[in-house]
């Protein structure tokens, strides 16, 4: 194999003296390296609860199979990614705020009309009082 040839090239002097022992050392080195890598992967899985995360990811993938539009993917440009996520939210929030503003303006208009009607009624009552006061005197 290619990796064995590189190993032999690194230890050429040793290989010339004992080729079988060099092969044995290489095989043992590779098996220990593979075992070590597997242990590291298992530790990362255990520490990060990756099994649970992978199962939840599988569930998300399974749920998304029926969706027609493609899933969102980052573009690699943070400004564009933030814009694509935040602009729809802000537009929706703006329309909500505009609706609330219209409702409040309508409410304020009704209150202002009520205040004006009250003032008119007060003015009428004052005139009525003055008229009765003058009639009484």
Tab-separated table of C-alpha atoms in Angstrom:
chain	number	residue	atom	x	y	z
A	1	UNK	CA	0.000	0.000	0.000
A	2	UNK	CA	0.976	3.621	-0.472
A	3	UNK	CA	1.132	4.417	3.233
A	4	UNK	CA	3.375	1.394	3.851
A	5	UNK	CA	5.744	2.584	1.137
A	6	UNK	CA	5.963	6.001	2.812
A	7	UNK	CA	6.640	4.277	6.131
A	8	UNK	CA	9.402	2.201	4.478
A	9	UNK	CA	10.904	5.328	2.903
A	10	UNK	CA	11.088	6.983	6.323
A	11	UNK	CA	12.785	3.956	7.890
A	12	UNK	CA	14.747	2.702	4.872
A	13	UNK	CA	17.844	1.679	6.850
A	14	UNK	CA	15.780	-0.348	9.308
A	15	UNK	CA	13.776	-1.910	6.450
A	16	UNK	CA	16.962	-3.075	4.702
A	17	UNK	CA	18.085	-4.880	7.853
A	18	UNK	CA	14.727	-6.484	8.815
A	19	UNK	CA	11.841	-6.093	6.328
A	20	UNK	CA	9.481	-8.482	8.167
A	21	UNK	CA	9.931	-6.660	11.467
A	22	UNK	CA	9.344	-3.324	9.696
A	23	UNK	CA	6.053	-4.666	8.304
A	24	UNK	CA	5.060	-5.929	11.758
A	25	UNK	CA	5.859	-2.563	13.354
A	26	UNK	CA	3.868	-0.805	10.630
A	27	UNK	CA	0.840	-3.080	11.125
A	28	UNK	CA	0.958	-2.634	14.903
A	29	UNK	CA	1.350	1.147	14.526
A	30	UNK	CA	-1.648	1.343	12.159
A	31	UNK	CA	-3.856	-0.827	14.397
A	32	UNK	CA	-2.998	1.244	17.486
A	33	UNK	CA	-3.578	4.463	15.556
A	34	UNK	CA	-6.988	3.243	14.371
A	35	UNK	CA	-7.952	2.150	17.891
A	36	UNK	CA	-6.827	5.495	19.286
A	37	UNK	CA	-8.865	7.397	16.679
A	38	UNK	CA	-11.948	5.269	17.418
A	39	UNK	CA	-11.540	5.959	21.158
A	40	UNK	CA	-11.251	9.699	20.495
A	41	UNK	CA	-14.369	9.664	18.329
A	42	UNK	CA	-16.283	7.759	21.010
A	43	UNK	CA	-15.142	10.244	23.684
A	44	UNK	CA	-16.290	13.163	21.540
A	45	UNK	CA	-19.640	11.421	20.976
A	46	UNK	CA	-20.070	10.804	24.702
A	47	UNK	CA	-19.000	14.276	25.816
A	48	UNK	CA	-21.103	16.138	23.280
A	49	UNK	CA	-24.133	13.835	23.472
A	50	UNK	CA	-23.709	13.377	19.730
A	51	UNK	CA	-25.857	10.244	19.609
A	52	UNK	CA	-28.865	12.265	20.769
A	53	UNK	CA	-28.005	15.094	18.411
A	54	UNK	CA	-27.611	12.722	15.485
A	55	UNK	CA	-30.955	11.071	16.218
A	56	UNK	CA	-32.659	14.482	16.433
A	57	UNK	CA	-30.946	15.445	13.169
A	58	UNK	CA	-32.230	12.241	11.572
A	59	UNK	CA	-35.708	13.143	12.807
A	60	UNK	CA	-35.449	16.629	11.265
A	61	UNK	CA	-34.277	15.149	7.977
A	62	UNK	CA	-37.164	12.647	8.040
A	63	UNK	CA	-39.712	15.411	8.729
A	64	UNK	CA	-38.285	17.572	5.944
A	65	UNK	CA	-38.724	14.935	3.232
A	66	UNK	CA	-42.282	16.113	2.490
A	67	UNK	CA	-41.353	19.789	2.232
A	68	UNK	CA	-41.340	21.226	-1.244
A	69	UNK	CA	-39.179	24.305	-0.684
A	70	UNK	CA	-35.488	23.755	-0.004
A	71	UNK	CA	-34.152	24.117	3.502
A	72	UNK	CA	-32.218	27.229	4.426
A	73	UNK	CA	-28.474	26.917	4.035
A	74	UNK	CA	-25.851	29.470	5.044
A	75	UNK	CA	-24.297	31.312	2.129
A	76	UNK	CA	-20.964	31.866	3.850
A	77	UNK	CA	-21.492	35.635	3.927
A	78	UNK	CA	-22.613	36.511	7.471
A	79	UNK	CA	-24.277	39.784	6.444
A	80	UNK	CA	-26.427	38.032	3.829
A	81	UNK	CA	-27.302	35.199	6.196
A	82	UNK	CA	-28.398	37.591	8.933
A	83	UNK	CA	-30.306	39.708	6.429
A	84	UNK	CA	-32.123	36.694	4.979
A	85	UNK	CA	-33.165	35.572	8.459
A	86	UNK	CA	-33.948	38.939	10.023
A	87	UNK	CA	-35.583	40.945	7.210
A	88	UNK	CA	-38.746	38.787	7.058
A	89	UNK	CA	-39.036	38.978	10.849
A	90	UNK	CA	-38.628	42.764	10.838
A	91	UNK	CA	-41.123	43.178	7.989
A	92	UNK	CA	-43.666	41.109	9.880
A	93	UNK	CA	-42.990	43.078	13.060
A	94	UNK	CA	-43.311	46.375	11.143
A	95	UNK	CA	-46.716	45.366	9.766
A	96	UNK	CA	-47.799	44.393	13.285
A	97	UNK	CA	-46.637	47.748	14.661
A	98	UNK	CA	-48.430	49.605	11.848
A	99	UNK	CA	-51.648	47.742	12.645
A	100	UNK	CA	-51.306	48.570	16.349
A	101	UNK	CA	-50.578	52.216	15.434
A	102	UNK	CA	-53.728	52.388	13.273
A	103	UNK	CA	-55.758	50.897	16.110
A	104	UNK	CA	-54.343	53.410	18.602
A	105	UNK	CA	-54.902	56.319	16.201
A	106	UNK	CA	-58.528	55.213	15.742
A	107	UNK	CA	-58.909	54.885	19.499
A	108	UNK	CA	-57.391	58.365	20.003
A	109	UNK	CA	-59.704	59.808	17.316
A	110	UNK	CA	-62.731	58.381	19.135
A	111	UNK	CA	-61.486	59.741	22.472
A	112	UNK	CA	-60.874	63.168	20.886
A	113	UNK	CA	-64.419	63.133	19.462
A	114	UNK	CA	-65.762	62.192	22.867
A	115	UNK	CA	-63.793	65.015	24.504
A	116	UNK	CA	-65.116	67.517	21.938
A	117	UNK	CA	-68.664	66.263	22.456
A	118	UNK	CA	-68.166	66.606	26.209
A	119	UNK	CA	-66.894	70.153	25.820
A	120	UNK	CA	-69.867	71.002	23.601
A	121	UNK	CA	-72.220	69.518	26.207
A	122	UNK	CA	-70.484	71.504	28.966
A	123	UNK	CA	-70.843	74.697	26.895
A	124	UNK	CA	-74.553	73.948	26.352
A	125	UNK	CA	-75.063	73.304	30.057
A	126	UNK	CA	-73.245	76.548	30.959
A	127	UNK	CA	-75.507	78.477	28.592
A	128	UNK	CA	-78.559	76.738	30.072
A	129	UNK	CA	-77.387	77.585	33.588
A	130	UNK	CA	-76.792	81.230	32.642
A	131	UNK	CA	-80.206	81.408	30.968
A	132	UNK	CA	-81.953	79.971	34.045
A	133	UNK	CA	-79.891	82.181	36.346
A	134	UNK	CA	-80.908	85.279	34.392
A	135	UNK	CA	-84.520	84.103	34.292
A	136	UNK	CA	-84.467	83.576	38.049
A	137	UNK	CA	-83.052	87.033	38.756
